[in-house]
């Protein structure tokens, strides 16, 4: 195990060296760099966080100074399953970094994409903490858990007690160190005095007596100072030998208590940060629903409650990667031990990894579940076909069953079509009632404030990174020029990210974003869910009804129940896949549509930016640039919002028609699934006549050998279903409500007797009190002696088969081909009654 860890650590270090040049800046940045030339770096390795199939993408940010990287980030944000926002914990809450990262535009995009529930926040560097500040600022949070504040106070008091014992010893050590330094300094000064005296003696040697006395005195002082310095050092060493063990013990105990206290304080700060981030995010989403003060609509609170569930909470993880790496012995020992946490679980790295695993498993489970259900359906159909290979209806029975199936499917389609029409009608009403009005209001507001926004770009009230308002939106000449030369998009070192086109779009987007989410996300999702439930019920009902009609035509009940369950499960699986595709189509289409406003505005404004870049340079060029921006913008701003609105509405209508067509096609999905199972009741089996008896015997042997294997596979599939939590639906055939063929015949005979519409054709004619009618002949019945001569009316054209056999279809001629006679002929069906 230790050897494996050593190999992994060595591999990790080599791997890090290999990728450093592609993802990090080398040196101080003066030498040539590789990373600006890299489009993306794909890393694959044995990391446990990726073991369930997750793909982690480190994005540069949507407002990156590099336009290509910003475009890549926007693409990933549109299509990813989860979005993680990462910031150091001190900046996340204290200096408003979280509010900047989760700004209004970002939250509006999440809302319109329906992604507001797929965001989580990661606060890093939780090991960097001051216990005193946390206890001072977050005492109320610490007291929320019973006993925690008392434990923290107890630890703080214990640390204070140890400090009381430790501080005097520390002060004594500092005093002795001060004495050593003082003696050392005096010794150095005396040496310097002696050196200067000797130099003076060399320059003037006449006063030898004075110089000799001075030198002797200085040497004596040096000797005394040296002795004092040596004694001070010896005293310090001796004191340390006597007190260092005691100080070490006290310091060790104090460090351990401080580590426990810091861990508790970090937990408290994590809880506070999590609560603040969740509250800010949720309140920010609700803030999007509040319109401007001049909006008279007063149902904002109701809309907010409807669109955003109360249980909505953003997941927040407060992690310490540094302490985790040290606790897991991944970082080298020379970096020291963990500073705050003693348990890897307290760093929340394992919790974050589990969250990634659970999120990935949720998506994987859906795919695996669909695969298992499809496999179950395939095995059921194979088992059914293998078991029924010798028991297939033919002739008229097969034709009658196929006709019943086609009728049942037409009835099903007639019931599904109104569901699709209702879906279109409801969503159209919702669009007309709320979304269209919001789009029109937004387009009007965009047109009204557009020129004010254009003027604000040249205002003398300059914007900054931290302060950006409508009344403080001006730019300096150089920045204004740089933005215009880049079609309205630029990232300045002093001002930050600038997007003229987005600023023009903001008033319109702000107006319709909430209705967009309500209609094209929530409403469509709810209506599709309702339609799915209704059609699933229709599917089961249609299957049961058709199975009952087959039962009334003599199909065995046990066999029919097996067919019904197989067909119903297959149809339900296909329907769920179909509605999943509808949801995907709806989500992708509305996300694409929601992003069409900004490109439309950017395209309209291109001519304006070009005119700004073409003005004459020199004195007064800034005024000419602002004038060109204003004059050209006036020609485009009033139409571009209405044009964009019409394009959005056309795209929405196209989406609704597509979804309606997909709902209507579900009847075909059900019909195909049913046909795959029930078609064994009417498939043409005439080709079997060409199969030799030897081949039929081999087929029978293969079938007998296949059935046990299929049964084993079914058991394995059953275990898979149990592991996945899949409950296979069993549909019971309503046998009590089904008439057999004989019961149907008896009932119809009784009804015919009561109505006087029946006479017996099966017994001898001598026993009947009526004479046989011309135009009716019973095949196989002996002729009466009185009518031995064959009359013209009794030709083959007038013969009707009354036998219940399916093998003489060619003997009976259709009634339409009979010659007309003076007396009407009677058509007798194969049920043998009139």
Tab-separated table of N, CA, C and O in Angstrom, residues 291-339:
chain	number	residue	atom	x	y	z
A	291	UNK	N	-40.260	44.766	-10.891
A	291	UNK	CA	-40.145	45.659	-12.044
A	291	UNK	C	-39.765	47.063	-11.581
A	291	UNK	O	-39.619	47.351	-10.383
A	292	UNK	N	-39.624	47.938	-12.532
A	292	UNK	CA	-39.317	49.327	-12.202
A	292	UNK	C	-40.470	49.947	-11.446
A	292	UNK	O	-41.603	49.468	-11.446
A	293	UNK	N	-40.201	51.071	-10.811
A	293	UNK	CA	-41.231	51.728	-10.000
A	293	UNK	C	-42.412	52.196	-10.821
A	293	UNK	O	-43.517	52.342	-10.306
A	294	UNK	N	-42.217	52.441	-12.117
A	294	UNK	CA	-43.316	52.920	-12.938
A	294	UNK	C	-44.181	51.784	-13.461
A	294	UNK	O	-45.114	52.007	-14.219
A	295	UNK	N	-43.885	50.537	-13.066
A	295	UNK	CA	-44.688	49.390	-13.504
A	295	UNK	C	-45.859	49.255	-12.549
A	295	UNK	O	-45.686	49.157	-11.336
A	296	UNK	N	-47.061	49.249	-13.069
A	296	UNK	CA	-48.257	49.246	-12.232
A	296	UNK	C	-48.707	47.853	-11.835
A	296	UNK	O	-49.632	47.708	-11.051
A	297	UNK	N	-48.094	46.824	-12.391
A	297	UNK	CA	-48.533	45.486	-12.044
A	297	UNK	C	-48.138	45.175	-10.613
A	297	UNK	O	-46.989	45.332	-10.228
A	298	UNK	N	-49.088	44.670	-9.850
A	298	UNK	CA	-48.841	44.465	-8.427
A	298	UNK	C	-48.836	43.030	-8.001
A	298	UNK	O	-49.030	42.743	-6.836
A	299	UNK	N	-48.624	42.095	-8.900
A	299	UNK	CA	-48.645	40.684	-8.534
A	299	UNK	C	-47.246	40.090	-8.536
A	299	UNK	O	-47.064	38.905	-8.774
A	300	UNK	N	-46.251	40.927	-8.249
A	300	UNK	CA	-44.881	40.433	-8.318
A	300	UNK	C	-44.633	39.351	-7.285
A	300	UNK	O	-43.978	38.362	-7.548
A	301	UNK	N	-45.162	39.530	-6.066
A	301	UNK	CA	-44.906	38.556	-5.012
A	301	UNK	C	-45.478	37.199	-5.360
A	301	UNK	O	-44.869	36.169	-5.131
A	302	UNK	N	-46.707	37.208	-5.945
A	302	UNK	CA	-47.317	35.937	-6.323
A	302	UNK	C	-46.501	35.243	-7.387
A	302	UNK	O	-46.291	34.030	-7.349
A	303	UNK	N	-46.033	36.018	-8.385
A	303	UNK	CA	-45.233	35.416	-9.445
A	303	UNK	C	-43.946	34.849	-8.872
A	303	UNK	O	-43.497	33.783	-9.267
A	304	UNK	N	-43.348	35.592	-7.932
A	304	UNK	CA	-42.104	35.128	-7.341
A	304	UNK	C	-42.321	33.807	-6.620
A	304	UNK	O	-41.549	32.870	-6.753
A	305	UNK	N	-43.403	33.709	-5.839
A	305	UNK	CA	-43.663	32.474	-5.114
A	305	UNK	C	-43.940	31.325	-6.065
A	305	UNK	O	-43.583	30.190	-5.795
A	306	UNK	N	-44.596	31.619	-7.180
A	306	UNK	CA	-44.928	30.553	-8.132
A	306	UNK	C	-43.691	30.058	-8.862
A	306	UNK	O	-43.509	28.860	-9.064
A	307	UNK	N	-42.832	30.976	-9.266
A	307	UNK	CA	-41.690	30.596	-10.091
A	307	UNK	C	-40.557	29.986	-9.277
A	307	UNK	O	-39.872	29.086	-9.744
A	308	UNK	N	-40.332	30.471	-8.076
A	308	UNK	CA	-39.213	30.006	-7.271
A	308	UNK	C	-39.739	29.241	-6.066
A	308	UNK	O	-40.401	29.823	-5.197
A	309	UNK	N	-39.463	27.961	-5.976
A	309	UNK	CA	-39.932	27.188	-4.820
A	309	UNK	C	-39.253	27.642	-3.544
A	309	UNK	O	-38.089	28.051	-3.547
A	310	UNK	N	-39.990	27.565	-2.457
A	310	UNK	CA	-39.452	28.021	-1.180
A	310	UNK	C	-38.267	27.170	-0.732
A	310	UNK	O	-37.394	27.633	-0.021
A	311	UNK	N	-38.267	25.902	-1.130
A	311	UNK	CA	-37.174	25.024	-0.701
A	311	UNK	C	-35.913	25.202	-1.526
A	311	UNK	O	-34.931	24.475	-1.326
A	312	UNK	N	-35.920	26.151	-2.468
A	312	UNK	CA	-34.743	26.379	-3.294
A	312	UNK	C	-33.591	26.897	-2.437
A	312	UNK	O	-33.710	27.919	-1.768
A	313	UNK	N	-32.479	26.183	-2.429
A	313	UNK	CA	-31.286	26.593	-1.702
A	313	UNK	C	-30.060	26.173	-2.497
A	313	UNK	O	-29.943	25.015	-2.917
A	314	UNK	N	-29.165	27.110	-2.715
A	314	UNK	CA	-27.936	26.810	-3.430
A	314	UNK	C	-27.006	26.015	-2.531
A	314	UNK	O	-26.819	26.342	-1.351
A	315	UNK	N	-26.419	24.945	-3.064
A	315	UNK	CA	-25.437	24.171	-2.307
A	315	UNK	C	-24.159	24.983	-2.163
A	315	UNK	O	-23.674	25.598	-3.129
A	316	UNK	N	-23.614	24.994	-0.944
A	316	UNK	CA	-22.383	25.739	-0.652
A	316	UNK	C	-21.419	24.800	0.058
A	316	UNK	O	-21.794	24.125	1.024
A	317	UNK	N	-20.174	24.764	-0.412
A	317	UNK	CA	-19.133	23.955	0.204
A	317	UNK	C	-17.971	24.858	0.576
A	317	UNK	O	-17.465	25.606	-0.261
A	318	UNK	N	-17.563	24.783	1.841
A	318	UNK	CA	-16.439	25.574	2.339
A	318	UNK	C	-15.277	24.610	2.580
A	318	UNK	O	-15.324	23.798	3.515
A	319	UNK	N	-14.266	24.686	1.752
A	319	UNK	CA	-13.231	23.655	1.731
A	319	UNK	C	-11.862	24.230	2.081
A	319	UNK	O	-11.618	25.439	1.976
A	320	UNK	N	-10.986	23.326	2.505
A	320	UNK	CA	-9.581	23.654	2.730
A	320	UNK	C	-8.743	22.604	2.009
A	320	UNK	O	-8.496	21.518	2.546
A	321	UNK	N	-8.330	22.912	0.816
A	321	UNK	CA	-7.529	21.962	0.044
A	321	UNK	C	-6.143	21.804	0.649
A	321	UNK	O	-5.564	20.706	0.622
A	322	UNK	N	-5.610	22.870	1.212
A	322	UNK	CA	-4.262	22.828	1.769
A	322	UNK	C	-4.176	21.844	2.935
A	322	UNK	O	-3.310	20.961	2.969
A	323	UNK	N	-5.083	21.968	3.894
A	323	UNK	CA	-5.074	21.058	5.042
A	323	UNK	C	-5.422	19.630	4.630
A	323	UNK	O	-4.889	18.666	5.190
A	324	UNK	N	-6.299	19.488	3.653
A	324	UNK	CA	-6.659	18.138	3.192
A	324	UNK	C	-5.442	17.440	2.590
A	324	UNK	O	-5.182	16.263	2.874
A	325	UNK	N	-4.685	18.146	1.760
A	325	UNK	CA	-3.503	17.550	1.139
A	325	UNK	C	-2.456	17.176	2.187
A	325	UNK	O	-1.762	16.161	2.056
A	326	UNK	N	-2.358	17.979	3.234
A	326	UNK	CA	-1.400	17.666	4.299
A	326	UNK	C	-1.881	16.496	5.146
A	326	UNK	O	-1.087	15.631	5.532
A	327	UNK	N	-3.168	16.462	5.448
A	327	UNK	CA	-3.705	15.356	6.243
A	327	UNK	C	-3.607	14.029	5.500
A	327	UNK	O	-3.394	12.976	6.119
A	328	UNK	N	-3.762	14.063	4.187
A	328	UNK	CA	-3.689	12.843	3.387
A	328	UNK	C	-2.264	12.520	2.954
A	328	UNK	O	-2.051	11.601	2.155
A	329	UNK	N	-1.267	13.248	3.495
A	329	UNK	CA	0.151	13.016	3.215
A	329	UNK	C	0.489	13.167	1.728
A	329	UNK	O	1.426	12.547	1.220
A	330	UNK	N	-0.283	14.000	1.037
A	330	UNK	CA	-0.008	14.238	-0.376
A	330	UNK	C	1.053	15.326	-0.529
A	330	UNK	O	1.937	15.225	-1.381
A	331	UNK	N	0.968	16.353	0.305
A	331	UNK	CA	2.008	17.370	0.296
A	331	UNK	C	3.215	16.881	1.092
A	331	UNK	O	3.078	16.117	2.049
A	332	UNK	N	4.424	17.324	0.730
A	332	UNK	CA	5.621	16.864	1.444
A	332	UNK	C	5.660	17.388	2.873
A	332	UNK	O	5.065	18.425	3.196
A	333	UNK	N	6.391	16.676	3.716
A	333	UNK	CA	6.463	17.037	5.142
A	333	UNK	C	7.142	18.387	5.355
A	333	UNK	O	6.887	19.053	6.370
A	334	UNK	N	7.999	18.791	4.418
A	334	UNK	CA	8.693	20.073	4.587
A	334	UNK	C	7.731	21.260	4.562
A	334	UNK	O	8.100	22.363	4.981
A	335	UNK	N	6.496	21.055	4.071
A	335	UNK	CA	5.509	22.136	4.076
A	335	UNK	C	4.824	22.283	5.419
A	335	UNK	O	4.018	23.195	5.597
A	336	UNK	N	5.149	21.408	6.360
A	336	UNK	CA	4.552	21.499	7.678
A	336	UNK	C	3.232	20.747	7.768
A	336	UNK	O	2.732	20.192	6.790
A	337	UNK	N	2.670	20.751	8.970
A	337	UNK	CA	1.418	20.052	9.197
A	337	UNK	C	0.222	20.947	8.930
A	337	UNK	O	0.360	22.137	8.636
A	338	UNK	N	-0.992	20.380	9.019
A	338	UNK	CA	-2.213	21.179	8.831
A	338	UNK	C	-2.340	22.240	9.906
A	338	UNK	O	-2.015	22.017	11.068
A	339	UNK	N	-2.817	23.390	9.495
A	339	UNK	CA	-2.865	24.522	10.423
A	339	UNK	C	-4.163	24.598	11.217
A	339	UNK	O	-4.187	25.229	12.272
